[in-house]
Every structure is written in C-alpha cells, then in structure tokens.
Amino acid sequence: MKRPVGVTVIRQILDSQHMHRQATGDLSGLLTELIVAGKIISAEVNMAGLADVIGVSGKTNIQGEEVQKLDEFANNTIKRRMARSGYICVMTSEEDDDIIPVREGYEGKYSLAFDPMDGSSNIDVNVSIGTIFSIHRRVTQSGQGTQDDLLQPGASLVAAGYIIYGSSTMLVYSTGDGVHGFTLDPSVGEFFLSHPDIRIPEKSKYFSVNEGNYHYWRPEIQKFVNYLKEVDADSGRPYSSRYIGSLVADFHRNLITGGVFLYPSDCRNPAKPKGKLRLLYEAQPLAFLVEQAGGRALNDNGQRILDIQPTQLHERVSLIIGSKGDVDMVEGFLRG
Ligand code: AHM
Ligand code: MG
C-alpha cells in the first residue's frame, strides 16, 4: 500500500501488521520499543555538546545522575528497554562481549543484534552517528535464547534498520516490503513518513572508502578505485569521493543519492583479515536494507553478504554495498 507522506511510523507499522493475517503484533511491539529507545537516545545526542556548557560534566548531571558516555548511554537504554519488552529472547550489542540475556519470564520470539552508537569516534566533532539494528526470529524453542538465535544469515532477517542522529533524526527500516524513511519532528516527539519506498539509484557517481588504507587492500579493489578515478566522460568518470567515516551516515547518503561504499579487507593485520566492520549488526542489516531498496551488498570475495553464515557474535566482514550498477562493476573486477 502506498502511504502518503506525513503518516506516523506507528500507523505504518500497524498497517503492515494488518496486512499479514498471521501477525500477532509482537514485531510491531518490538519495533515500537526500539523507536522509543531511539527517541531517548536522540534527545541525549542533542544535549551531548551541552554537558560542559551547563556545568555538569564529570560525574553527575543536573538530576544528580552519573553522566555516561553517549555510546554507553545508548547501549544501556536499548538493553534496559528490550530486556523486559517480552518480544525478544536474547540480544547482542557491539558494546558487550557476550550475549545479553533478557529478564526471566519475559522471553519472546525474536532475537536482536544492534550497534548502539555507530561512528562513535565522531561524537565529539558533531558528525552524524546512528543506531543500527537487526531482528531474527528465534530458532531455539523456548526460555532464554542462545547464540544460535543470533548466529543466523542475513537472508532470514525479519526486519532491520537504523536511526541516524544528524541534522535531523531519521528512522529508516524495512520489514521486507521495501524501505521506508521517517523524520522525527522533535516538537511533537513523533516520526513522520518523509521518504516512502526508498529506491537506491541504479548507477551513481559517488564512491565512499577510506583511501588511506589503499596499500593494504587486495589488488582487485585497488584497480576498481583507480578505475573510478580515471577520466572518461562517456562512462561518467571520474566518480566523486564522499567519505564521512561514520557507516550509517555514509550508507544513508548513498541510499538516497546513489553511491558505493567499500570497507575492504585489510592485509595489515593477519588477525583481522576480513576488514573492520561487523557482520551481525553492521553489514547484515544494511545489506538487508540495500537489497530491499534495489541495491546489492557483497564481501570482497564476491559473496552476497546476506548468504554468509555467521560463526561468531562479533565476526568481521569486508563490505561493498550500494547502487546495483556500481556493485556489479566491483564484482567484475573481483572476477578479473
Ligand atoms: P564503530 O562501530 O566503533 O564506530 O566503528 C565503525 C566505524 C564505521 O561507522 C565507519 O564506517 C568505520 O568505522 C570507519 O572506519 P575508518 O576510520 O577506519 O575509516
Ligand atoms: Mg559500529
């Protein structure tokens, strides 16, 4: 159903719930809880620069509570809200080494992986940051969830999305029927549909990569980036370079304007040959979104991200993601 701009996110979630006859409302409830967490984090992000100004930096804030780092705050907010939501059975977060159990008696039928504050090295310099999440149906039968509920390929995701804290706060998510973007109106505390049914442009003129790592990439990736910088008006080259260093922000820009983002594997550190980004709560959810929007996502062996079977919670993966035409081109270089 094509919905008009201005519809609230809750309306949209309930409408899609009603379109699925067998839906129990649990996924709607889960997304609603995550959205509340996102609004709380958004309010805190907006205050971040004021901590010093209002004289409460250090140990306590104006309510006498301990001031937390923003990434800790985001992590704790999501964990606390979700642990007794009743919708999930287990969680994993970039900030926690082990799986995060839910409160006993509140075990639900989904599992949740999240990066509470992606791009957190940018917090102090006022660059856009974000929360990324992905949701699977549990595979264990009942009770507390286990790692098995989290270590599932992206192809079986039920929903995924992110909240970007930028010049405005936006929620972008998919439950498998396209990608929809909502902008927070802070005056009423509500997300309104601003970007219905987002489609990533098929071909772009932008690439996003940390070129400082050029000498550590595999040769196929070096050749691809060299190719994009050559002058050839007929094929729209050279491409322009756009790199923020905040995955959510780089991805969001490319989703709207078209573009290809690369975080290739890096031969510098043999212990981390797969690149920097994490499979479960960075690559998988964004790959799910990009495919829903008509784009593609691969690792730098040419494997579809959504087909990778994770074996560890904090597994890393190389990532090539964006406009279909551009990712097709990278694939051509990977195949020689
Ligand atoms: P983080 O989750 O600790 O913030 O790290 C992930 C971030 C991504 O947001 C971004 O794409 C990448 O690290 C940037 O890495 P680099 O500084 O190596 O370019
Ligand atoms: Mg991250």
Coordinates of C-alpha atoms and ligand atoms in Angstrom, one line a residue:
M1 CA 0.0 0.0 0.0
K2 CA 1.4 3.4 -1.0
R3 CA 1.1 5.7 2.1
P4 CA 1.1 9.5 2.0
V5 CA 4.0 11.5 3.4
G6 CA 3.2 12.5 6.9
V7 CA 1.9 9.2 8.2
T8 CA 3.3 8.3 11.6
V9 CA 5.6 5.4 12.0
I10 CA 3.3 3.7 14.4
R11 CA 0.4 3.9 11.8
Q12 CA 2.7 2.4 9.2
I13 CA 3.8 -0.4 11.5
L14 CA 0.2 -1.2 12.4
D15 CA -0.9 -1.1 8.8
S16 CA 1.7 -3.6 7.7
Q17 CA 0.8 -5.8 10.7
H18 CA -2.8 -5.9 9.5
M19 CA -1.7 -6.9 6.0
H20 CA -0.2 -10.1 7.5
R21 CA -3.1 -12.1 8.7
Q22 CA -1.0 -14.4 10.9
A23 CA 0.8 -11.5 12.6
T24 CA 0.5 -11.4 16.4
G25 CA 1.7 -7.9 16.9
D26 CA 5.0 -8.9 18.5
L27 CA 7.1 -7.5 15.8
S28 CA 5.1 -4.2 15.9
G29 CA 5.6 -4.1 19.6
L30 CA 9.3 -4.8 19.3
L31 CA 9.8 -2.0 16.7
T32 CA 7.8 0.4 18.8
E33 CA 10.0 -0.2 21.8
L34 CA 13.1 0.3 19.7
I35 CA 11.7 3.6 18.4
V36 CA 11.1 4.8 21.9
A37 CA 14.7 3.9 22.7
G38 CA 15.8 5.8 19.6
K39 CA 13.9 8.9 20.7
I40 CA 15.5 8.8 24.1
I41 CA 19.0 8.5 22.5
S42 CA 18.2 11.2 20.0
A43 CA 17.3 13.6 22.9
E44 CA 20.6 12.7 24.6
V45 CA 22.6 13.2 21.4
N46 CA 21.2 16.7 21.0
M47 CA 22.3 17.5 24.5
A48 CA 25.8 16.0 24.2
G49 CA 27.6 19.2 23.4
L50 CA 26.0 21.0 26.4
A51 CA 27.3 18.7 29.1
D52 CA 30.3 21.1 29.7
V53 CA 28.3 24.3 29.0
I54 CA 25.8 23.7 31.7
G55 CA 28.5 22.8 34.1
V56 CA 27.6 19.1 34.8
S57 CA 30.3 17.3 33.0
G58 CA 32.4 15.0 35.1
K59 CA 30.5 12.7 37.3
T60 CA 26.9 13.9 37.7
N61 CA 24.3 15.6 35.6
I62 CA 21.7 18.1 36.6
Q63 CA 19.5 15.4 38.1
G64 CA 22.4 14.2 40.2
E65 CA 22.8 11.1 37.9
E66 CA 26.1 9.9 36.7
V67 CA 27.0 11.2 33.2
Q68 CA 27.6 8.4 30.8
K69 CA 29.5 8.4 27.6
L70 CA 27.0 8.6 24.8
D71 CA 27.7 5.1 23.4
E72 CA 27.3 3.6 26.9
F73 CA 24.1 5.6 27.3
A74 CA 22.7 4.3 24.0
N75 CA 23.7 0.7 24.9
N76 CA 22.1 0.8 28.3
T77 CA 19.0 2.5 27.0
I78 CA 18.4 -0.2 24.4
K79 CA 19.3 -3.1 26.7
R80 CA 17.1 -2.0 29.6
R81 CA 14.0 -1.3 27.4
M82 CA 14.4 -4.5 25.4
A83 CA 15.3 -6.9 28.3
R84 CA 11.7 -6.7 29.6
S85 CA 9.8 -5.9 26.5
G86 CA 8.6 -9.5 26.2
Y87 CA 9.4 -9.6 22.4
I88 CA 12.9 -10.9 22.3
C89 CA 14.7 -13.9 23.9
V90 CA 18.4 -12.7 23.6
M91 CA 20.4 -9.7 22.3
T92 CA 23.9 -8.9 21.2
S93 CA 25.5 -5.5 21.1
E94 CA 28.8 -4.1 19.7
E95 CA 29.5 -2.9 23.3
D96 CA 29.1 -6.3 25.0
D97 CA 31.4 -9.3 24.6
D98 CA 28.8 -11.9 25.4
I99 CA 25.2 -12.5 24.5
I100 CA 22.8 -10.3 26.6
P101 CA 20.0 -12.3 28.3
V102 CA 16.5 -10.9 28.8
R103 CA 14.7 -10.8 32.1
E104 CA 13.4 -14.2 33.2
G105 CA 9.7 -14.7 32.3
Y106 CA 9.9 -12.0 29.5
E107 CA 11.3 -14.3 26.8
G108 CA 9.8 -13.5 23.4
K109 CA 10.1 -15.0 19.9
Y110 CA 12.7 -12.7 18.3
S111 CA 16.5 -12.1 18.7
L112 CA 18.0 -8.6 18.4
A113 CA 21.5 -7.5 17.3
F114 CA 22.5 -3.9 17.5
D115 CA 25.3 -1.3 17.3
P116 CA 24.0 1.2 19.8
M117 CA 26.1 4.1 18.6
D118 CA 27.9 3.5 15.3
G119 CA 30.5 6.1 14.3
S120 CA 31.0 6.9 17.9
S121 CA 34.5 8.3 17.2
N122 CA 32.6 11.2 15.6
I123 CA 30.6 12.2 18.6
D124 CA 32.9 14.9 19.8
V125 CA 33.0 16.6 16.4
N126 CA 29.3 16.8 15.7
V127 CA 29.2 14.4 12.8
S128 CA 26.2 12.2 12.2
I129 CA 26.1 9.0 14.1
G130 CA 23.5 6.2 14.4
T131 CA 22.0 3.1 15.9
I132 CA 21.8 0.1 13.7
F133 CA 19.6 -2.9 14.5
S134 CA 18.5 -6.3 13.0
I135 CA 15.9 -8.7 14.1
H136 CA 15.7 -12.5 13.5
R137 CA 13.0 -15.0 14.5
R138 CA 14.4 -17.2 17.3
V139 CA 15.5 -20.8 16.3
T140 CA 15.5 -22.3 19.8
Q141 CA 12.1 -23.3 21.1
S142 CA 11.6 -21.5 24.4
G143 CA 13.1 -20.0 27.5
Q144 CA 16.3 -17.9 27.4
G145 CA 17.7 -17.5 23.9
T146 CA 21.2 -18.6 23.0
Q147 CA 23.9 -17.7 20.5
D148 CA 22.1 -19.9 17.9
D149 CA 19.2 -17.4 17.8
L150 CA 21.7 -14.7 16.8
L151 CA 24.1 -16.5 14.5
Q152 CA 21.7 -16.6 11.5
P153 CA 22.4 -15.5 8.0
G154 CA 21.0 -12.1 6.9
A155 CA 18.8 -13.8 4.4
S156 CA 16.5 -14.8 7.2
L157 CA 16.2 -11.4 8.8
V158 CA 12.6 -10.4 9.7
A159 CA 13.4 -6.7 10.0
A160 CA 16.4 -4.3 10.1
G161 CA 17.0 -0.6 10.2
Y162 CA 18.9 2.3 11.6
I163 CA 18.2 5.6 13.4
I164 CA 20.5 8.4 12.2
Y165 CA 21.2 11.3 14.5
G166 CA 22.1 14.0 12.0
S167 CA 20.8 17.5 11.0
S168 CA 17.5 15.8 11.8
T169 CA 16.9 12.4 13.4
M170 CA 15.6 9.8 10.9
L171 CA 14.5 6.2 11.2
V172 CA 15.0 4.0 8.1
Y173 CA 13.7 0.5 8.3
S174 CA 12.3 -2.5 6.4
T175 CA 10.3 -5.5 7.4
G176 CA 10.8 -7.0 3.9
D177 CA 8.3 -4.9 2.0
G178 CA 10.6 -2.0 0.8
V179 CA 12.5 0.6 2.8
H180 CA 10.8 3.5 4.4
G181 CA 12.3 6.6 6.0
F182 CA 10.7 8.7 8.8
T183 CA 11.9 12.0 10.1
L184 CA 11.5 12.9 13.8
D185 CA 9.5 16.1 14.5
P186 CA 11.1 16.9 17.9
S187 CA 8.3 19.4 18.7
V188 CA 5.8 16.6 18.9
G189 CA 8.2 13.7 19.5
E190 CA 6.8 11.7 16.5
F191 CA 8.4 10.1 13.5
F192 CA 6.6 11.0 10.3
L193 CA 6.9 9.3 6.9
S194 CA 9.2 11.5 4.8
H195 CA 10.8 9.0 2.4
P196 CA 8.3 6.4 1.3
D197 CA 9.5 3.3 -0.5
I198 CA 13.1 4.4 -0.9
R199 CA 14.9 3.1 -4.1
I200 CA 18.6 3.4 -4.4
P201 CA 19.6 4.9 -7.8
E202 CA 20.8 2.1 -10.0
K203 CA 24.0 3.8 -11.0
S204 CA 25.8 6.6 -9.2
K205 CA 28.8 8.9 -9.4
Y206 CA 30.0 8.6 -5.9
F207 CA 32.3 6.2 -4.0
S208 CA 33.0 6.1 -0.3
V209 CA 36.1 4.4 1.0
N210 CA 38.9 5.2 3.5
E211 CA 41.6 5.6 0.8
G212 CA 44.3 6.0 3.5
N213 CA 44.2 2.2 3.6
Y214 CA 44.8 1.8 -0.2
H215 CA 48.1 0.0 0.2
Y216 CA 46.6 -2.7 2.4
W217 CA 43.7 -3.7 0.0
R218 CA 43.7 -6.6 -2.3
P219 CA 44.7 -5.6 -5.9
E220 CA 41.2 -6.0 -7.4
I221 CA 39.9 -3.4 -5.1
Q222 CA 42.8 -1.1 -5.8
K223 CA 42.2 -1.5 -9.5
F224 CA 38.5 -0.7 -9.1
V225 CA 39.2 2.5 -7.2
N226 CA 41.8 3.5 -9.7
Y227 CA 39.3 2.9 -12.5
L228 CA 36.7 5.2 -10.8
K229 CA 39.2 8.0 -10.7
E230 CA 40.1 7.8 -14.4
V231 CA 38.7 10.4 -16.8
D232 CA 36.1 9.1 -19.2
A233 CA 33.0 11.3 -19.7
D234 CA 31.1 8.5 -21.5
S235 CA 31.0 6.2 -18.5
G236 CA 30.6 9.1 -16.0
R237 CA 34.1 9.0 -14.6
P238 CA 35.8 10.2 -12.6
Y239 CA 33.4 9.5 -9.7
S240 CA 33.4 11.9 -6.8
S241 CA 34.6 10.7 -3.4
R242 CA 32.5 11.1 -0.3
Y243 CA 33.7 9.6 3.0
I244 CA 32.5 10.6 6.4
G245 CA 33.9 7.7 8.4
S246 CA 30.5 7.1 10.0
L247 CA 29.0 4.0 8.4
V248 CA 25.3 5.0 9.0
A249 CA 25.9 8.4 7.5
D250 CA 27.9 7.2 4.5
F251 CA 25.3 4.5 3.9
H252 CA 22.3 6.9 4.3
R253 CA 23.8 9.4 1.8
N254 CA 24.5 6.6 -0.7
L255 CA 21.0 5.2 -0.2
I256 CA 19.4 8.5 -1.1
T257 CA 21.7 9.8 -3.8
G258 CA 23.3 6.6 -5.1
G259 CA 26.8 5.5 -4.4
V260 CA 29.0 2.6 -3.5
F261 CA 30.6 2.2 0.0
L262 CA 33.6 -0.1 0.5
Y263 CA 35.3 -1.3 3.6
P264 CA 37.6 -3.9 2.1
S265 CA 39.6 -6.5 3.9
D266 CA 43.0 -5.3 5.1
C267 CA 46.2 -7.3 4.8
R268 CA 47.9 -5.2 7.5
N269 CA 46.6 -7.3 10.4
P270 CA 46.6 -11.0 9.7
A271 CA 44.4 -11.5 12.8
K272 CA 41.7 -9.3 11.2
P273 CA 41.9 -10.2 7.5
K274 CA 38.2 -9.6 6.9
G275 CA 38.1 -5.9 7.3
K276 CA 36.8 -3.7 10.1
L277 CA 33.0 -3.9 10.1
R278 CA 30.9 -6.4 11.9
L279 CA 28.7 -8.9 10.2
L280 CA 25.8 -9.2 12.6
Y281 CA 24.9 -5.6 13.5
E282 CA 26.6 -3.5 10.7
A283 CA 26.8 -5.4 7.4
Q284 CA 23.8 -7.7 7.7
P285 CA 21.2 -5.0 8.5
L286 CA 22.5 -2.6 5.9
A287 CA 22.7 -5.3 3.3
F288 CA 19.1 -6.2 4.0
L289 CA 18.0 -2.6 3.5
V290 CA 20.1 -2.0 0.4
E291 CA 18.6 -5.2 -1.3
Q292 CA 15.1 -4.1 -0.3
A293 CA 15.9 -0.7 -2.0
G294 CA 17.1 -2.4 -5.2
G295 CA 20.9 -2.3 -4.4
R296 CA 23.5 -5.0 -3.6
A297 CA 26.0 -5.9 -0.9
L298 CA 29.0 -8.3 -1.2
N299 CA 32.1 -9.1 0.7
D300 CA 35.4 -8.7 -1.2
N301 CA 35.4 -12.4 -2.2
G302 CA 32.2 -11.6 -4.2
Q303 CA 29.9 -13.4 -1.7
R304 CA 26.5 -11.9 -1.1
I305 CA 26.5 -10.6 2.5
L306 CA 23.0 -12.0 3.2
D307 CA 24.2 -15.5 2.4
I308 CA 27.1 -15.6 4.9
Q309 CA 26.5 -17.9 7.8
P310 CA 28.0 -16.2 10.9
T311 CA 30.0 -18.2 13.3
Q312 CA 30.8 -15.6 16.0
L313 CA 28.9 -12.8 17.5
H314 CA 31.5 -10.1 16.7
E315 CA 32.7 -11.5 13.4
R316 CA 34.1 -9.0 11.0
V317 CA 33.5 -8.9 7.3
S318 CA 34.6 -6.9 4.3
L319 CA 31.8 -4.8 2.8
I320 CA 30.9 -3.5 -0.6
I321 CA 27.5 -2.0 -0.6
G322 CA 25.4 0.4 -2.7
S323 CA 23.9 1.0 -6.1
K324 CA 23.4 -2.1 -8.1
G325 CA 25.3 -0.9 -11.2
D326 CA 28.3 0.1 -9.1
V327 CA 28.4 -3.2 -7.1
D328 CA 28.1 -5.1 -10.4
M329 CA 31.2 -3.2 -11.5
V330 CA 33.2 -4.2 -8.4
E331 CA 32.1 -7.8 -8.9
G332 CA 33.5 -7.6 -12.4
F333 CA 36.9 -6.5 -11.0
L334 CA 36.7 -9.3 -8.3
R335 CA 36.2 -11.8 -11.1
G336 CA 39.1 -10.4 -13.0
Ligands
AHM1 P1 32.4 1.9 15.4 O1 31.2 1.0 15.3 O2 33.4 1.6 16.5 O3 32.0 3.3 15.4 O4 33.3 1.6 14.1 C1 32.7 1.5 12.9 C2 33.0 2.8 12.1 C3 32.0 2.9 11.0 O5 31.0 3.8 11.3 C4 32.8 3.5 9.8 O6 32.4 3.2 8.6 C5 34.2 3.0 10.1 O7 34.3 2.6 11.4 C6 35.3 4.0 9.8 O8 36.5 3.4 9.9 P2 37.9 4.1 9.5 O9 38.1 5.2 10.4 O10 38.9 3.0 9.5 O11 37.7 4.6 8.1
MG2 MG 29.8 0.4 14.5

